[in-house]
């Protein structure tokens, strides 16, 4: 991996540089692109990347592309795992309008925004707006502020905060505030309005739509079961890639959300991951690309997958992934035959609520 590229070199305000694009992206203020060294091409469904990038606790994301295969993006460096593939994020802002930026520091296990109350019950004397102003003036500089009677220095070049008295360092992150495309007034634009060149887009062909069944098995939608087969779902998707599709199976109603690539049982709220795959086997989109697996480290030092039903476990790896995507800094509880547990995403640990025994957890 090459040296870190400063934010100012990888996030571009593209409004004035390409005036002709203003009508195209007026509802969307960002675009993620990949380059193979020759040209940058937009990434399909980049709202998934943007939603993760705006989470201060997210270190990165792995996506699947037709041109480059699996690509891992480091959010702190704004780089990929390969020096041959570069990534950048464009911003499209009207003249005189600034992007809403949040600045966060790592307070023990939680990322907190400046200006909010931390574990010390004291509120920082500076806000995200104050810090962003200083950063804009000098992205490689530093400035001091106070929390109560304690003074700190925030170093933009190292993205760290240092306590003047104790010398303790804390990591700092700068992330935009996420704005869903659905929050804008007016109807959502169809895919045909967006730029057509794409690093993950294949020529027009047929696609297979599948949902994640029990224990990580993908199942294709069948018309005789839910009234929609892959072809029918694809037609709805082409009309509005950010829309929803509603259907019934027996006594239950479901919503298929194209923007999040999830199927939700409207009665009990159970979500399932969904993916769209070209007939040649190239995966086009899913909730976050290939479905990650969640594992815990047992007493013998062996990593074990989470399996629903095994020893009475109430969750599967897919259930954990869905909760993680909703809140990468949150927690969730589950049960086995004899015990209740808490899974902490920020600490990546599993804790027995009866014995307080803690085990390491990983996402692969």
PDB file of N, CA and C in Angstrom, residues 254-317:
ATOM      1  N   UNK A 254     -43.940  -8.992   2.632  1.00  0.00           N
ATOM      2  CA  UNK A 254     -42.520  -8.674   2.622  1.00  0.00           C
ATOM      3  C   UNK A 254     -42.259  -7.408   1.814  1.00  0.00           C
ATOM      4  N   UNK A 255     -41.163  -6.737   2.147  1.00  0.00           N
ATOM      5  CA  UNK A 255     -40.680  -5.586   1.378  1.00  0.00           C
ATOM      6  C   UNK A 255     -39.251  -5.865   0.947  1.00  0.00           C
ATOM      7  N   UNK A 256     -39.003  -5.744  -0.362  1.00  0.00           N
ATOM      8  CA  UNK A 256     -37.649  -5.874  -0.895  1.00  0.00           C
ATOM      9  C   UNK A 256     -37.154  -4.460  -1.178  1.00  0.00           C
ATOM     10  N   UNK A 257     -36.142  -4.045  -0.450  1.00  0.00           N
ATOM     11  CA  UNK A 257     -35.606  -2.689  -0.547  1.00  0.00           C
ATOM     12  C   UNK A 257     -34.354  -2.706  -1.423  1.00  0.00           C
ATOM     13  N   UNK A 258     -34.436  -2.081  -2.611  1.00  0.00           N
ATOM     14  CA  UNK A 258     -33.310  -2.107  -3.528  1.00  0.00           C
ATOM     15  C   UNK A 258     -32.130  -1.279  -3.026  1.00  0.00           C
ATOM     16  N   UNK A 259     -32.397  -0.197  -2.304  1.00  0.00           N
ATOM     17  CA  UNK A 259     -31.307   0.683  -1.870  1.00  0.00           C
ATOM     18  C   UNK A 259     -30.445   0.020  -0.804  1.00  0.00           C
ATOM     19  N   UNK A 260     -31.040  -0.800   0.060  1.00  0.00           N
ATOM     20  CA  UNK A 260     -30.267  -1.495   1.097  1.00  0.00           C
ATOM     21  C   UNK A 260     -30.012  -2.947   0.753  1.00  0.00           C
ATOM     22  N   UNK A 261     -30.612  -3.437  -0.341  1.00  0.00           N
ATOM     23  CA  UNK A 261     -30.509  -4.831  -0.759  1.00  0.00           C
ATOM     24  C   UNK A 261     -30.847  -5.762   0.407  1.00  0.00           C
ATOM     25  N   UNK A 262     -32.054  -5.546   0.940  1.00  0.00           N
ATOM     26  CA  UNK A 262     -32.563  -6.378   2.021  1.00  0.00           C
ATOM     27  C   UNK A 262     -34.034  -6.704   1.778  1.00  0.00           C
ATOM     28  N   UNK A 263     -34.438  -7.861   2.252  1.00  0.00           N
ATOM     29  CA  UNK A 263     -35.841  -8.274   2.268  1.00  0.00           C
ATOM     30  C   UNK A 263     -36.278  -8.294   3.732  1.00  0.00           C
ATOM     31  N   UNK A 264     -37.407  -7.650   4.034  1.00  0.00           N
ATOM     32  CA  UNK A 264     -37.862  -7.555   5.423  1.00  0.00           C
ATOM     33  C   UNK A 264     -39.262  -8.146   5.542  1.00  0.00           C
ATOM     34  N   UNK A 265     -39.454  -9.015   6.524  1.00  0.00           N
ATOM     35  CA  UNK A 265     -40.784  -9.533   6.851  1.00  0.00           C
ATOM     36  C   UNK A 265     -41.536  -8.420   7.577  1.00  0.00           C
ATOM     37  N   UNK A 266     -42.605  -7.913   6.971  1.00  0.00           N
ATOM     38  CA  UNK A 266     -43.303  -6.765   7.539  1.00  0.00           C
ATOM     39  C   UNK A 266     -44.051  -7.083   8.828  1.00  0.00           C
ATOM     40  N   UNK A 267     -44.291  -8.356   9.086  1.00  0.00           N
ATOM     41  CA  UNK A 267     -45.037  -8.745  10.287  1.00  0.00           C
ATOM     42  C   UNK A 267     -44.138  -8.874  11.505  1.00  0.00           C
ATOM     43  N   UNK A 268     -43.004  -9.535  11.325  1.00  0.00           N
ATOM     44  CA  UNK A 268     -42.121  -9.791  12.473  1.00  0.00           C
ATOM     45  C   UNK A 268     -40.796  -9.035  12.386  1.00  0.00           C
ATOM     46  N   UNK A 269     -40.558  -8.359  11.261  1.00  0.00           N
ATOM     47  CA  UNK A 269     -39.372  -7.508  11.146  1.00  0.00           C
ATOM     48  C   UNK A 269     -38.086  -8.213  10.791  1.00  0.00           C
ATOM     49  N   UNK A 270     -38.127  -9.517  10.494  1.00  0.00           N
ATOM     50  CA  UNK A 270     -36.909 -10.255  10.187  1.00  0.00           C
ATOM     51  C   UNK A 270     -36.319  -9.796   8.856  1.00  0.00           C
ATOM     52  N   UNK A 271     -35.060  -9.325   8.836  1.00  0.00           N
ATOM     53  CA  UNK A 271     -34.432  -8.909   7.577  1.00  0.00           C
ATOM     54  C   UNK A 271     -33.568 -10.027   7.000  1.00  0.00           C
ATOM     55  N   UNK A 272     -33.435 -10.047   5.699  1.00  0.00           N
ATOM     56  CA  UNK A 272     -32.536 -10.983   5.022  1.00  0.00           C
ATOM     57  C   UNK A 272     -31.781 -10.232   3.936  1.00  0.00           C
ATOM     58  N   UNK A 273     -30.502 -10.593   3.768  1.00  0.00           N
ATOM     59  CA  UNK A 273     -29.695  -9.987   2.718  1.00  0.00           C
ATOM     60  C   UNK A 273     -30.184 -10.454   1.347  1.00  0.00           C
ATOM     61  N   UNK A 274     -30.025  -9.594   0.360  1.00  0.00           N
ATOM     62  CA  UNK A 274     -30.436  -9.879  -1.017  1.00  0.00           C
ATOM     63  C   UNK A 274     -29.258  -9.578  -1.933  1.00  0.00           C
ATOM     64  N   UNK A 275     -29.127 -10.339  -3.017  1.00  0.00           N
ATOM     65  CA  UNK A 275     -28.079 -10.044  -3.992  1.00  0.00           C
ATOM     66  C   UNK A 275     -28.610 -10.172  -5.425  1.00  0.00           C
ATOM     67  N   UNK A 276     -27.941  -9.461  -6.331  1.00  0.00           N
ATOM     68  CA  UNK A 276     -28.287  -9.439  -7.755  1.00  0.00           C
ATOM     69  C   UNK A 276     -27.063  -9.915  -8.528  1.00  0.00           C
ATOM     70  N   UNK A 277     -27.199 -10.999  -9.290  1.00  0.00           N
ATOM     71  CA  UNK A 277     -26.064 -11.624  -9.955  1.00  0.00           C
ATOM     72  C   UNK A 277     -26.339 -11.779 -11.440  1.00  0.00           C
ATOM     73  N   UNK A 278     -25.364 -11.403 -12.275  1.00  0.00           N
ATOM     74  CA  UNK A 278     -25.501 -11.591 -13.714  1.00  0.00           C
ATOM     75  C   UNK A 278     -25.489 -13.086 -14.031  1.00  0.00           C
ATOM     76  N   UNK A 279     -26.082 -13.447 -15.156  1.00  0.00           N
ATOM     77  CA  UNK A 279     -26.189 -14.867 -15.511  1.00  0.00           C
ATOM     78  C   UNK A 279     -24.830 -15.516 -15.713  1.00  0.00           C
ATOM     79  N   UNK A 280     -23.787 -14.695 -15.959  1.00  0.00           N
ATOM     80  CA  UNK A 280     -22.458 -15.274 -16.111  1.00  0.00           C
ATOM     81  C   UNK A 280     -21.783 -15.497 -14.768  1.00  0.00           C
ATOM     82  N   UNK A 281     -22.514 -15.164 -13.669  1.00  0.00           N
ATOM     83  CA  UNK A 281     -21.991 -15.417 -12.337  1.00  0.00           C
ATOM     84  C   UNK A 281     -21.333 -14.231 -11.679  1.00  0.00           C
ATOM     85  N   UNK A 282     -21.238 -13.095 -12.388  1.00  0.00           N
ATOM     86  CA  UNK A 282     -20.624 -11.900 -11.801  1.00  0.00           C
ATOM     87  C   UNK A 282     -21.618 -11.201 -10.903  1.00  0.00           C
ATOM     88  N   UNK A 283     -21.297 -11.073  -9.624  1.00  0.00           N
ATOM     89  CA  UNK A 283     -22.205 -10.425  -8.685  1.00  0.00           C
ATOM     90  C   UNK A 283     -22.202  -8.933  -8.908  1.00  0.00           C
ATOM     91  N   UNK A 284     -23.391  -8.340  -9.089  1.00  0.00           N
ATOM     92  CA  UNK A 284     -23.521  -6.913  -9.348  1.00  0.00           C
ATOM     93  C   UNK A 284     -23.710  -6.108  -8.086  1.00  0.00           C
ATOM     94  N   UNK A 285     -24.619  -6.533  -7.235  1.00  0.00           N
ATOM     95  CA  UNK A 285     -24.772  -5.849  -5.955  1.00  0.00           C
ATOM     96  C   UNK A 285     -25.373  -6.775  -4.918  1.00  0.00           C
ATOM     97  N   UNK A 286     -25.089  -6.425  -3.677  1.00  0.00           N
ATOM     98  CA  UNK A 286     -25.714  -7.091  -2.537  1.00  0.00           C
ATOM     99  C   UNK A 286     -25.678  -6.082  -1.410  1.00  0.00           C
ATOM    100  N   UNK A 287     -26.102  -6.473  -0.221  1.00  0.00           N
ATOM    101  CA  UNK A 287     -26.141  -5.511   0.875  1.00  0.00           C
ATOM    102  C   UNK A 287     -24.768  -4.916   1.151  1.00  0.00           C
ATOM    103  N   UNK A 288     -23.716  -5.691   1.099  1.00  0.00           N
ATOM    104  CA  UNK A 288     -22.343  -5.186   1.230  1.00  0.00           C
ATOM    105  C   UNK A 288     -21.379  -6.055   0.447  1.00  0.00           C
ATOM    106  N   UNK A 289     -21.799  -6.610  -0.641  1.00  0.00           N
ATOM    107  CA  UNK A 289     -20.928  -7.488  -1.408  1.00  0.00           C
ATOM    108  C   UNK A 289     -21.025  -8.899  -0.875  1.00  0.00           C
ATOM    109  N   UNK A 290     -19.922  -9.646  -0.869  1.00  0.00           N
ATOM    110  CA  UNK A 290     -19.936 -11.013  -0.386  1.00  0.00           C
ATOM    111  C   UNK A 290     -20.322 -11.019   1.097  1.00  0.00           C
ATOM    112  N   UNK A 291     -21.119 -12.003   1.487  1.00  0.00           N
ATOM    113  CA  UNK A 291     -21.631 -12.038   2.853  1.00  0.00           C
ATOM    114  C   UNK A 291     -20.523 -12.413   3.830  1.00  0.00           C
ATOM    115  N   UNK A 292     -20.162 -11.531   4.766  1.00  0.00           N
ATOM    116  CA  UNK A 292     -19.120 -11.852   5.743  1.00  0.00           C
ATOM    117  C   UNK A 292     -19.599 -12.928   6.720  1.00  0.00           C
ATOM    118  N   UNK A 293     -18.639 -13.614   7.315  1.00  0.00           N
ATOM    119  CA  UNK A 293     -18.926 -14.609   8.343  1.00  0.00           C
ATOM    120  C   UNK A 293     -18.471 -14.071   9.692  1.00  0.00           C
ATOM    121  N   UNK A 294     -19.263 -14.364  10.733  1.00  0.00           N
ATOM    122  CA  UNK A 294     -18.931 -13.970  12.097  1.00  0.00           C
ATOM    123  C   UNK A 294     -18.517 -15.209  12.879  1.00  0.00           C
ATOM    124  N   UNK A 295     -17.434 -15.066  13.645  1.00  0.00           N
ATOM    125  CA  UNK A 295     -16.889 -16.188  14.411  1.00  0.00           C
ATOM    126  C   UNK A 295     -16.500 -15.726  15.807  1.00  0.00           C
ATOM    127  N   UNK A 296     -16.505 -16.687  16.756  1.00  0.00           N
ATOM    128  CA  UNK A 296     -16.013 -16.406  18.109  1.00  0.00           C
ATOM    129  C   UNK A 296     -14.882 -17.373  18.420  1.00  0.00           C
ATOM    130  N   UNK A 297     -13.983 -16.935  19.300  1.00  0.00           N
ATOM    131  CA  UNK A 297     -12.819 -17.743  19.686  1.00  0.00           C
ATOM    132  C   UNK A 297     -13.170 -18.564  20.919  1.00  0.00           C
ATOM    133  N   UNK A 298     -13.200 -19.898  20.774  1.00  0.00           N
ATOM    134  CA  UNK A 298     -13.607 -20.733  21.905  1.00  0.00           C
ATOM    135  C   UNK A 298     -12.458 -20.954  22.876  1.00  0.00           C
ATOM    136  N   UNK A 299     -12.713 -21.718  23.935  1.00  0.00           N
ATOM    137  CA  UNK A 299     -11.743 -21.911  25.002  1.00  0.00           C
ATOM    138  C   UNK A 299     -10.515 -22.658  24.519  1.00  0.00           C
ATOM    139  N   UNK A 300     -10.640 -23.383  23.406  1.00  0.00           N
ATOM    140  CA  UNK A 300      -9.508 -24.135  22.863  1.00  0.00           C
ATOM    141  C   UNK A 300      -8.674 -23.306  21.887  1.00  0.00           C
ATOM    142  N   UNK A 301      -9.074 -22.060  21.676  1.00  0.00           N
ATOM    143  CA  UNK A 301      -8.348 -21.210  20.749  1.00  0.00           C
ATOM    144  C   UNK A 301      -8.725 -21.421  19.298  1.00  0.00           C
ATOM    145  N   UNK A 302      -9.906 -22.010  19.054  1.00  0.00           N
ATOM    146  CA  UNK A 302     -10.383 -22.286  17.705  1.00  0.00           C
ATOM    147  C   UNK A 302     -11.521 -21.334  17.368  1.00  0.00           C
ATOM    148  N   UNK A 303     -11.475 -20.775  16.143  1.00  0.00           N
ATOM    149  CA  UNK A 303     -12.547 -19.887  15.694  1.00  0.00           C
ATOM    150  C   UNK A 303     -13.728 -20.717  15.216  1.00  0.00           C
ATOM    151  N   UNK A 304     -14.921 -20.386  15.720  1.00  0.00           N
ATOM    152  CA  UNK A 304     -16.141 -21.107  15.386  1.00  0.00           C
ATOM    153  C   UNK A 304     -17.165 -20.162  14.773  1.00  0.00           C
ATOM    154  N   UNK A 305     -17.875 -20.629  13.738  1.00  0.00           N
ATOM    155  CA  UNK A 305     -18.942 -19.834  13.133  1.00  0.00           C
ATOM    156  C   UNK A 305     -20.164 -19.811  14.036  1.00  0.00           C
ATOM    157  N   UNK A 306     -20.917 -18.730  13.975  1.00  0.00           N
ATOM    158  CA  UNK A 306     -22.210 -18.677  14.647  1.00  0.00           C
ATOM    159  C   UNK A 306     -23.235 -19.423  13.782  1.00  0.00           C
ATOM    160  N   UNK A 307     -23.911 -20.411  14.369  1.00  0.00           N
ATOM    161  CA  UNK A 307     -24.942 -21.165  13.661  1.00  0.00           C
ATOM    162  C   UNK A 307     -26.225 -21.166  14.481  1.00  0.00           C
ATOM    163  N   UNK A 308     -27.285 -20.685  13.878  1.00  0.00           N
ATOM    164  CA  UNK A 308     -28.573 -20.693  14.565  1.00  0.00           C
ATOM    165  C   UNK A 308     -29.014 -22.131  14.809  1.00  0.00           C
ATOM    166  N   UNK A 309     -29.395 -22.417  16.051  1.00  0.00           N
ATOM    167  CA  UNK A 309     -29.853 -23.751  16.399  1.00  0.00           C
ATOM    168  C   UNK A 309     -28.777 -24.623  17.004  1.00  0.00           C
ATOM    169  N   UNK A 310     -27.508 -24.343  16.726  1.00  0.00           N
ATOM    170  CA  UNK A 310     -26.428 -25.134  17.299  1.00  0.00           C
ATOM    171  C   UNK A 310     -26.279 -24.812  18.782  1.00  0.00           C
ATOM    172  N   UNK A 311     -26.446 -25.821  19.637  1.00  0.00           N
ATOM    173  CA  UNK A 311     -26.445 -25.628  21.096  1.00  0.00           C
ATOM    174  C   UNK A 311     -27.483 -24.600  21.526  1.00  0.00           C
ATOM    175  N   UNK A 312     -28.540 -24.488  20.730  1.00  0.00           N
ATOM    176  CA  UNK A 312     -29.614 -23.567  21.070  1.00  0.00           C
ATOM    177  C   UNK A 312     -29.319 -22.118  20.759  1.00  0.00           C
ATOM    178  N   UNK A 313     -28.278 -21.852  19.953  1.00  0.00           N
ATOM    179  CA  UNK A 313     -27.932 -20.463  19.618  1.00  0.00           C
ATOM    180  C   UNK A 313     -29.084 -19.809  18.870  1.00  0.00           C
ATOM    181  N   UNK A 314     -29.449 -18.601  19.263  1.00  0.00           N
ATOM    182  CA  UNK A 314     -30.629 -17.934  18.707  1.00  0.00           C
ATOM    183  C   UNK A 314     -30.316 -17.082  17.481  1.00  0.00           C
ATOM    184  N   UNK A 315     -29.036 -16.977  17.071  1.00  0.00           N
ATOM    185  CA  UNK A 315     -28.669 -16.119  15.944  1.00  0.00           C
ATOM    186  C   UNK A 315     -27.747 -16.859  14.985  1.00  0.00           C
ATOM    187  N   UNK A 316     -27.759 -16.398  13.749  1.00  0.00           N
ATOM    188  CA  UNK A 316     -26.838 -16.905  12.733  1.00  0.00           C
ATOM    189  C   UNK A 316     -25.854 -15.794  12.372  1.00  0.00           C
ATOM    190  N   UNK A 317     -24.846 -16.133  11.585  1.00  0.00           N
ATOM    191  CA  UNK A 317     -23.881 -15.143  11.123  1.00  0.00           C
ATOM    192  C   UNK A 317     -24.576 -14.039  10.333  1.00  0.00           C
TER     193      UNK A 317
END
